mmCIF file of C-alpha atoms in Angstrom:
data_model
loop_
_atom_site.group_PDB
_atom_site.id
_atom_site.type_symbol
_atom_site.label_atom_id
_atom_site.label_comp_id
_atom_site.label_asym_id
_atom_site.label_seq_id
_atom_site.Cartn_x
_atom_site.Cartn_y
_atom_site.Cartn_z
ATOM 1 C CA MET A 1 0.000 0.000 0.000
ATOM 2 C CA THR A 2 1.438 3.357 -0.987
ATOM 3 C CA LYS A 3 1.535 6.292 1.404
ATOM 4 C CA ARG A 4 -1.140 8.132 -0.575
ATOM 5 C CA THR A 5 -3.391 5.044 -0.603
ATOM 6 C CA ARG A 6 -2.868 4.677 3.113
ATOM 7 C CA ARG A 7 -3.958 8.282 3.656
ATOM 8 C CA LYS A 8 -7.139 7.686 1.681
ATOM 9 C CA SER A 9 -7.928 4.460 3.484
ATOM 10 C CA ILE A 10 -7.512 6.134 6.861
ATOM 11 C CA ARG A 11 -9.727 9.063 5.888
ATOM 12 C CA GLY A 12 -12.372 6.705 4.577
ATOM 13 C CA ASP A 13 -12.437 4.625 7.726
ATOM 14 C CA PRO A 14 -15.630 5.345 9.712
ATOM 15 C CA SER A 15 -13.794 4.733 12.954
ATOM 16 C CA HIS A 16 -11.806 7.909 12.290
ATOM 17 C CA GLY A 17 -14.855 10.075 11.732
ATOM 18 C CA PRO A 18 -16.499 12.477 14.165
ATOM 19 C CA PRO A 19 -17.612 10.962 17.469
ATOM 20 C CA GLY A 20 -21.255 10.086 17.527
ATOM 21 C CA LYS A 21 -21.552 9.215 13.840
ATOM 22 C CA ALA A 22 -19.939 5.779 13.874
ATOM 23 C CA ARG A 23 -21.110 5.012 17.437
ATOM 24 C CA GLY A 24 -23.467 6.365 20.030
ATOM 25 C CA ALA A 25 -22.244 9.288 22.125
ATOM 26 C CA SER A 26 -21.205 8.252 25.634
ATOM 27 C CA PRO A 27 -21.708 10.401 28.758
ATOM 28 C CA LEU A 28 -17.998 11.277 28.637
ATOM 29 C CA ASP A 29 -18.411 12.586 25.081
ATOM 30 C CA ILE A 30 -21.005 15.008 26.440
ATOM 31 C CA LEU A 31 -19.159 15.889 29.641
ATOM 32 C CA GLY A 32 -15.730 16.146 27.980
ATOM 33 C CA PRO A 33 -16.018 19.610 26.437
ATOM 34 C CA ILE A 34 -17.797 20.905 29.543
ATOM 35 C CA LEU A 35 -14.911 19.741 31.742
ATOM 36 C CA VAL A 36 -12.306 21.243 29.420
ATOM 37 C CA VAL A 37 -14.066 24.625 29.239
ATOM 38 C CA ALA A 38 -14.683 24.710 32.992
ATOM 39 C CA ALA A 39 -11.040 23.863 33.716
ATOM 40 C CA ALA A 40 -9.727 26.596 31.401
ATOM 41 C CA PHE A 41 -11.995 29.240 32.905
ATOM 42 C CA SER A 42 -11.195 28.099 36.450
ATOM 43 C CA GLY A 43 -7.469 28.406 35.827
ATOM 44 C CA ALA A 44 -7.902 31.910 34.416
ATOM 45 C CA VAL A 45 -10.009 32.980 37.405
ATOM 46 C CA LEU A 46 -7.347 31.643 39.781
ATOM 47 C CA PHE A 47 -4.575 33.559 37.992
ATOM 48 C CA LEU A 48 -6.642 36.769 37.911
ATOM 49 C CA THR A 49 -7.440 36.434 41.612
ATOM 50 C CA ARG A 50 -3.788 35.995 42.499
ATOM 51 C CA GLU A 51 -2.780 38.855 40.212
ATOM 52 C CA GLN A 52 -5.107 41.231 42.018
ATOM 53 C CA ALA A 53 -3.985 39.955 45.409
ATOM 54 C CA ILE A 54 -0.287 40.385 44.606
ATOM 55 C CA ALA A 55 -0.328 43.596 42.533
ATOM 56 C CA GLY A 56 -3.366 45.263 44.040
ATOM 57 C CA SER A 57 -4.922 45.814 40.622
ATOM 58 C CA TRP A 58 -5.225 44.154 37.244
ATOM 59 C CA GLY A 59 -2.843 44.995 34.441
ATOM 60 C CA PHE A 60 -0.141 43.494 32.232
ATOM 61 C CA SER A 61 2.980 41.803 33.529
ATOM 62 C CA LEU A 62 5.219 42.550 30.526
ATOM 63 C CA ASP A 63 6.277 45.683 28.663
ATOM 64 C CA ASP A 64 5.501 43.911 25.380
ATOM 65 C CA SER A 65 1.818 43.773 26.312
ATOM 66 C CA TRP A 66 1.723 47.537 26.723
ATOM 67 C CA ILE A 67 3.446 47.909 23.347
ATOM 68 C CA HIS A 68 0.585 45.989 21.739
ATOM 69 C CA ALA A 69 -1.824 48.191 23.687
ATOM 70 C CA ALA A 70 -0.157 51.367 22.422
ATOM 71 C CA PHE A 71 -0.362 50.171 18.816
ATOM 72 C CA ALA A 72 -3.984 49.144 19.280
ATOM 73 C CA ARG A 73 -4.969 52.475 20.805
ATOM 74 C CA ASN A 74 -3.335 54.454 17.994
ATOM 75 C CA ILE A 75 -4.941 52.288 15.323
ATOM 76 C CA ALA A 76 -8.374 52.579 16.936
ATOM 77 C CA THR A 77 -8.121 56.353 17.331
ATOM 78 C CA GLY A 78 -6.967 56.991 13.761
ATOM 79 C CA HIS A 79 -3.265 57.606 14.401
ATOM 80 C CA GLY A 80 -2.026 54.745 12.242
ATOM 81 C CA PHE A 81 -0.105 51.548 12.864
ATOM 82 C CA ALA A 82 2.268 53.281 15.228
ATOM 83 C CA PHE A 83 3.691 53.228 18.733
ATOM 84 C CA ASN A 84 3.937 57.021 18.772
ATOM 85 C CA PRO A 85 0.862 58.665 17.198
ATOM 86 C CA ASP A 86 1.135 59.354 13.462
ATOM 87 C CA GLU A 87 4.608 57.753 13.195
ATOM 88 C CA PRO A 88 4.004 54.456 11.318
ATOM 89 C CA VAL A 89 6.460 51.705 12.196
ATOM 90 C CA ALA A 90 6.607 47.911 11.860
ATOM 91 C CA GLY A 91 7.208 47.598 15.582
ATOM 92 C CA SER A 92 4.569 45.012 16.471
ATOM 93 C CA THR A 93 5.773 41.411 16.310
ATOM 94 C CA GLY A 94 2.157 40.277 15.838
ATOM 95 C CA PRO A 95 0.368 42.839 13.659
ATOM 96 C CA LEU A 96 -2.808 40.748 13.485
ATOM 97 C CA TYR A 97 -3.021 40.701 17.280
ATOM 98 C CA SER A 98 -2.559 44.464 17.431
ATOM 99 C CA LEU A 99 -5.334 44.925 14.870
ATOM 100 C CA ILE A 100 -7.679 42.672 16.861
ATOM 101 C CA LEU A 101 -6.931 44.593 20.059
ATOM 102 C CA ALA A 102 -7.624 47.815 18.159
ATOM 103 C CA ALA A 103 -11.050 46.514 17.129
ATOM 104 C CA LEU A 104 -11.821 45.503 20.716
ATOM 105 C CA TYR A 105 -10.653 48.851 22.041
ATOM 106 C CA ARG A 106 -12.835 50.634 19.503
ATOM 107 C CA ILE A 107 -15.838 48.715 20.853
ATOM 108 C CA THR A 108 -15.105 48.748 24.592
ATOM 109 C CA MET A 109 -12.792 51.789 24.958
ATOM 110 C CA GLU A 110 -10.913 49.639 27.477
ATOM 111 C CA MET A 111 -7.676 47.755 26.909
ATOM 112 C CA VAL A 112 -6.679 45.593 29.863
ATOM 113 C CA TRP A 113 -9.857 43.554 30.259
ATOM 114 C CA SER A 114 -10.448 43.420 26.510
ATOM 115 C CA ALA A 115 -7.045 41.771 26.030
ATOM 116 C CA LYS A 116 -7.475 39.447 28.993
ATOM 117 C CA ALA A 117 -10.960 38.323 27.937
ATOM 118 C CA PHE A 118 -9.770 37.715 24.382
ATOM 119 C CA GLY A 119 -6.776 35.721 25.630
ATOM 120 C CA ILE A 120 -8.963 33.554 27.862
ATOM 121 C CA ILE A 121 -11.341 32.854 24.969
ATOM 122 C CA CYS A 122 -8.372 31.820 22.796
ATOM 123 C CA GLN A 123 -7.111 29.542 25.577
ATOM 124 C CA VAL A 124 -10.509 27.872 25.959
ATOM 125 C CA ALA A 125 -10.881 27.420 22.193
ATOM 126 C CA SER A 126 -7.358 25.973 21.923
ATOM 127 C CA ALA A 127 -8.084 23.385 24.618
ATOM 128 C CA LEU A 128 -11.305 22.421 22.825
ATOM 129 C CA PHE A 129 -9.495 22.033 19.499
ATOM 130 C CA ILE A 130 -6.963 19.680 21.092
ATOM 131 C CA TYR A 131 -9.787 17.775 22.785
ATOM 132 C CA ARG A 132 -11.562 17.381 19.422
ATOM 133 C CA ALA A 133 -8.320 16.430 17.700
ATOM 134 C CA ALA A 134 -7.742 13.647 20.236
ATOM 135 C CA GLN A 135 -11.324 12.488 19.663
ATOM 136 C CA ARG A 136 -10.645 12.345 15.944
ATOM 137 C CA MET A 137 -7.530 10.306 16.514
ATOM 138 C CA ASN A 138 -9.252 7.738 18.725
ATOM 139 C CA PRO A 139 -13.049 8.162 19.002
ATOM 140 C CA SER A 140 -13.379 5.152 21.306
ATOM 141 C CA ASN A 141 -11.080 6.580 24.002
ATOM 142 C CA ALA A 142 -12.990 9.486 25.547
ATOM 143 C CA PRO A 143 -10.817 9.710 28.708
ATOM 144 C CA ALA A 144 -7.675 10.218 26.605
ATOM 145 C CA ALA A 145 -9.340 13.068 24.712
ATOM 146 C CA ILE A 146 -10.368 14.721 27.979
ATOM 147 C CA ILE A 147 -6.833 14.425 29.366
ATOM 148 C CA CYS A 148 -5.403 16.034 26.212
ATOM 149 C CA GLY A 149 -7.831 18.925 26.484
ATOM 150 C CA LEU A 150 -7.127 19.383 30.181
ATOM 151 C CA LEU A 151 -3.355 19.459 29.610
ATOM 152 C CA VAL A 152 -3.863 22.572 27.492
ATOM 153 C CA ALA A 153 -6.625 24.059 29.629
ATOM 154 C CA LEU A 154 -4.677 23.724 32.900
ATOM 155 C CA SER A 155 -1.121 24.418 31.711
ATOM 156 C CA PRO A 156 0.243 27.106 34.062
ATOM 157 C CA SER A 157 2.362 28.667 31.309
ATOM 158 C CA LEU A 158 -0.530 28.841 28.854
ATOM 159 C CA THR A 159 -2.951 30.094 31.513
ATOM 160 C CA TRP A 160 -0.521 32.863 32.435
ATOM 161 C CA ALA A 161 -0.220 33.754 28.747
ATOM 162 C CA SER A 162 -4.003 33.979 28.388
ATOM 163 C CA VAL A 163 -4.219 36.834 30.925
ATOM 164 C CA SER A 164 -0.879 38.467 30.101
ATOM 165 C CA GLY A 165 -2.097 40.669 27.252
ATOM 166 C CA MET A 166 0.393 39.006 24.901
ATOM 167 C CA GLU A 167 -0.264 37.429 21.516
ATOM 168 C CA ILE A 168 0.705 33.937 22.715
ATOM 169 C CA SER A 169 -2.845 32.649 23.209
ATOM 170 C CA LEU A 170 -3.945 33.799 19.755
ATOM 171 C CA TYR A 171 -1.025 31.990 18.144
ATOM 172 C CA LEU A 172 -1.782 28.915 20.268
ATOM 173 C CA LEU A 173 -5.298 28.997 18.839
ATOM 174 C CA PHE A 174 -3.953 28.963 15.273
ATOM 175 C CA VAL A 175 -1.627 26.063 16.114
ATOM 176 C CA CYS A 176 -4.317 23.973 17.818
ATOM 177 C CA ALA A 177 -6.895 24.674 15.107
ATOM 178 C CA GLY A 178 -4.333 23.549 12.538
ATOM 179 C CA ILE A 179 -3.671 20.346 14.467
ATOM 180 C CA TYR A 180 -7.391 19.605 14.522
ATOM 181 C CA LEU A 181 -7.673 20.182 10.772
ATOM 182 C CA TYR A 182 -4.599 18.050 10.134
ATOM 183 C CA VAL A 183 -5.829 15.010 12.071
ATOM 184 C CA SER A 184 -9.215 15.471 10.373
ATOM 185 C CA GLY A 185 -7.527 14.932 7.016
ATOM 186 C CA ARG A 186 -7.666 18.582 5.926
ATOM 187 C CA ASP A 187 -3.947 19.220 5.675
ATOM 188 C CA ILE A 188 -4.348 22.107 3.218
ATOM 189 C CA GLY A 189 -6.691 23.815 5.666
ATOM 190 C CA ALA A 190 -4.145 23.192 8.419
ATOM 191 C CA ALA A 191 -1.385 24.743 6.328
ATOM 192 C CA SER A 192 -3.503 27.840 5.668
ATOM 193 C CA VAL A 193 -4.335 28.277 9.369
ATOM 194 C CA TRP A 194 -0.677 27.895 10.362
ATOM 195 C CA SER A 195 0.226 30.435 7.683
ATOM 196 C CA ALA A 196 -2.238 32.916 9.159
ATOM 197 C CA GLY A 197 -0.458 32.368 12.471
ATOM 198 C CA VAL A 198 2.624 34.041 10.995
ATOM 199 C CA TRP A 199 0.687 37.316 11.251
ATOM 200 C CA VAL A 200 0.802 36.740 15.022
ATOM 201 C CA ARG A 201 4.208 35.098 15.486
ATOM 202 C CA PRO A 202 6.771 35.358 12.658
ATOM 203 C CA ASP A 203 8.604 32.295 13.982
ATOM 204 C CA GLY A 204 5.483 30.407 12.872
ATOM 205 C CA LEU A 205 7.198 30.250 9.475
ATOM 206 C CA PHE A 206 8.947 27.095 10.713
ATOM 207 C CA LEU A 207 5.582 25.384 11.221
ATOM 208 C CA VAL A 208 4.493 26.529 7.757
ATOM 209 C CA LEU A 209 7.609 24.947 6.251
ATOM 210 C CA LEU A 210 6.880 21.694 8.088
ATOM 211 C CA SER A 211 3.358 21.724 6.670
ATOM 212 C CA LEU A 212 4.834 21.561 3.167
ATOM 213 C CA LEU A 213 6.087 18.032 3.767
ATOM 214 C CA GLY A 214 4.115 15.402 1.901
ATOM 215 C CA PRO A 215 3.162 14.411 -1.648
ATOM 216 C CA ARG A 216 4.280 16.834 -4.355
ATOM 217 C CA SER A 217 0.739 17.363 -5.591
ATOM 218 C CA HIS A 218 -0.331 18.439 -2.100
ATOM 219 C CA VAL A 219 2.634 20.788 -1.812
ATOM 220 C CA LYS A 220 1.558 22.671 -4.938
ATOM 221 C CA ARG A 221 -1.999 23.010 -3.639
ATOM 222 C CA LYS A 222 -0.738 24.164 -0.259
ATOM 223 C CA LEU A 223 1.502 26.779 -1.854
ATOM 224 C CA VAL A 224 -1.473 28.250 -3.691
ATOM 225 C CA VAL A 225 -3.073 28.911 -0.305
ATOM 226 C CA ILE A 226 0.051 29.704 1.723
ATOM 227 C CA ALA A 227 1.804 32.068 -0.697
ATOM 228 C CA PRO A 228 -0.805 34.879 -0.674
ATOM 229 C CA ILE A 229 -1.032 34.826 3.136
ATOM 230 C CA ILE A 230 2.724 35.055 3.637
ATOM 231 C CA ALA A 231 3.128 37.557 0.790
ATOM 232 C CA GLY A 232 0.440 39.749 2.354
ATOM 233 C CA TYR A 233 2.251 39.633 5.681
ATOM 234 C CA LEU A 234 5.575 40.640 4.122
ATOM 235 C CA ALA A 235 3.912 43.371 2.060
ATOM 236 C CA PHE A 236 2.171 44.777 5.138
ATOM 237 C CA ASN A 237 5.461 45.098 7.018
ATOM 238 C CA TRP A 238 7.108 46.689 3.990
ATOM 239 C CA VAL A 239 4.382 49.279 3.562
ATOM 240 C CA VAL A 240 4.346 50.144 7.266
ATOM 241 C CA GLY A 241 8.040 50.043 8.107
ATOM 242 C CA HIS A 242 9.998 49.287 4.904
ATOM 243 C CA THR A 243 11.104 45.907 6.268
ATOM 244 C CA LEU A 244 9.849 42.465 5.298
ATOM 245 C CA LEU A 245 9.641 41.373 8.921
ATOM 246 C CA PRO A 246 8.730 43.433 11.975
ATOM 247 C CA GLN A 247 11.665 45.472 13.177
ATOM 248 C CA THR A 248 11.420 43.748 16.545
ATOM 249 C CA VAL A 249 12.363 40.461 14.859
ATOM 250 C CA GLY A 250 15.650 41.899 13.662
ATOM 251 C CA THR A 251 16.374 43.250 17.120
ATOM 252 C CA LYS A 252 15.706 39.955 18.884
ATOM 253 C CA ALA A 253 17.394 37.782 16.248
ATOM 254 C CA HIS A 254 20.592 39.815 15.957
ATOM 255 C CA PHE A 255 23.547 37.712 17.054
ATOM 256 C CA GLY A 256 26.225 40.405 17.163
ATOM 257 C CA PHE A 257 29.836 39.270 17.423
ATOM 258 C CA GLN A 258 29.498 36.634 20.171
ATOM 259 C CA LEU A 259 27.806 34.048 17.976
ATOM 260 C CA ALA A 260 28.637 30.983 20.086
ATOM 261 C CA ALA A 261 27.612 32.571 23.400
ATOM 262 C CA ARG A 262 24.379 34.015 22.013
ATOM 263 C CA SER A 263 23.488 30.716 20.328
ATOM 264 C CA MET A 264 23.986 28.841 23.587
ATOM 265 C CA ASN A 265 21.852 31.399 25.428
ATOM 266 C CA LEU A 266 19.078 30.984 22.848
ATOM 267 C CA LEU A 267 19.146 27.217 23.397
ATOM 268 C CA ARG A 268 18.970 27.690 27.166
ATOM 269 C CA GLU A 269 16.016 30.064 26.809
ATOM 270 C CA TRP A 270 14.273 27.606 24.488
ATOM 271 C CA GLY A 271 14.882 24.816 26.986
ATOM 272 C CA ALA A 272 13.416 26.946 29.776
ATOM 273 C CA LEU A 273 10.139 27.038 27.855
ATOM 274 C CA TRP A 274 9.972 23.264 28.264
ATOM 275 C CA GLY A 275 10.815 23.317 31.949
ATOM 276 C CA ILE A 276 14.523 22.582 31.571
ATOM 277 C CA PRO A 277 16.233 24.729 34.252
ATOM 278 C CA TYR A 278 17.826 27.887 32.811
ATOM 279 C CA ARG A 279 20.148 28.191 35.817
ATOM 280 C CA PHE A 280 21.650 25.421 37.897
ATOM 281 C CA ASN A 281 19.596 26.356 40.973
ATOM 282 C CA ASP A 282 16.272 26.509 39.071
ATOM 283 C CA GLU A 283 13.663 23.894 39.874
ATOM 284 C CA LEU A 284 12.539 21.320 37.323
ATOM 285 C CA GLU A 285 9.114 22.298 36.002
ATOM 286 C CA HIS A 286 6.288 20.153 34.679
ATOM 287 C CA PRO A 287 6.779 20.779 30.909
ATOM 288 C CA ALA A 288 10.108 18.947 31.037
ATOM 289 C CA LEU A 289 8.230 15.816 32.071
ATOM 290 C CA LEU A 290 5.701 16.286 29.252
ATOM 291 C CA PHE A 291 8.321 16.838 26.550
ATOM 292 C CA PRO A 292 9.109 13.102 26.002
ATOM 293 C CA LEU A 293 5.362 12.421 25.851
ATOM 294 C CA MET A 294 5.016 15.110 23.190
ATOM 295 C CA ILE A 295 7.668 13.376 21.075
ATOM 296 C CA ILE A 296 5.894 10.036 21.449
ATOM 297 C CA GLY A 297 2.586 11.678 20.566
ATOM 298 C CA ALA A 298 4.082 13.311 17.485
ATOM 299 C CA VAL A 299 5.417 9.954 16.270
ATOM 300 C CA LEU A 300 2.084 8.211 16.859
ATOM 301 C CA THR A 301 0.220 11.017 15.098
ATOM 302 C CA ALA A 302 2.552 10.797 12.106
ATOM 303 C CA ARG A 303 1.937 7.055 11.923
ATOM 304 C CA LYS A 304 -1.823 7.458 12.118
ATOM 305 C CA ARG A 305 -1.964 10.531 9.886
ATOM 306 C CA PRO A 306 1.089 10.151 7.606
ATOM 307 C CA LEU A 307 2.257 13.161 5.630
#
């Protein structure tokens, strides 16, 4: 059986269809999404409660969040895509996120809670997409799907991001929606969603490149969808700031003259995202324990949904 034939046979298998169509819905199929949504909202409420208790008020924990807020306010009030009013600049790493915040600010005339509410919604939707993706992978194993959804819904790092005012939760939503489309057999749709994510995180280009793996005929069809999205992103940055990528990307990616030291520091920072201690006296965090499971899951997914 060829790889392409295998793909078709998997997609045509009723056992890989939506839950409830090939079998009756179980109580866990009904309770699953409710548990995932409740867990995500509960985590956000806990973080918001602790934020108010520690800081005395609600706000943003990073300067980058306020940068997005400044761009959004200027866009909404007619002063252009700018940090300083009427001085256009490609200074937002995630222009799509800044535009969304601008729309919310135009409606609510409030920034902090608009950003937090939007981030929480993205977090909840991301957890649901992963829950549904796990259901697609194995419709007969409802507990596994619930666990997958809860891992996203209750992740401390992701919950913090959802109320931070940063673009992280929006990009997470694009990633998780793409995963759901991919395991559903709609790899071109997944590639297009991941491409749209570049408008939020330029490093999402790596995921777009990975999505081009597969049969040559699929690559051509994907490029038809991907190319306009990426070209539009590059054109937007050029029109606004005369650079193909946001100027913040060049600042963060500049290696200077200490290439080896900076490269090692980048690897340490990347490892810290997965719970690997950045310093020797740092404690081991939970993502480090999940990282091997992620690798196993990626291999199993590739076997069940080959490229």
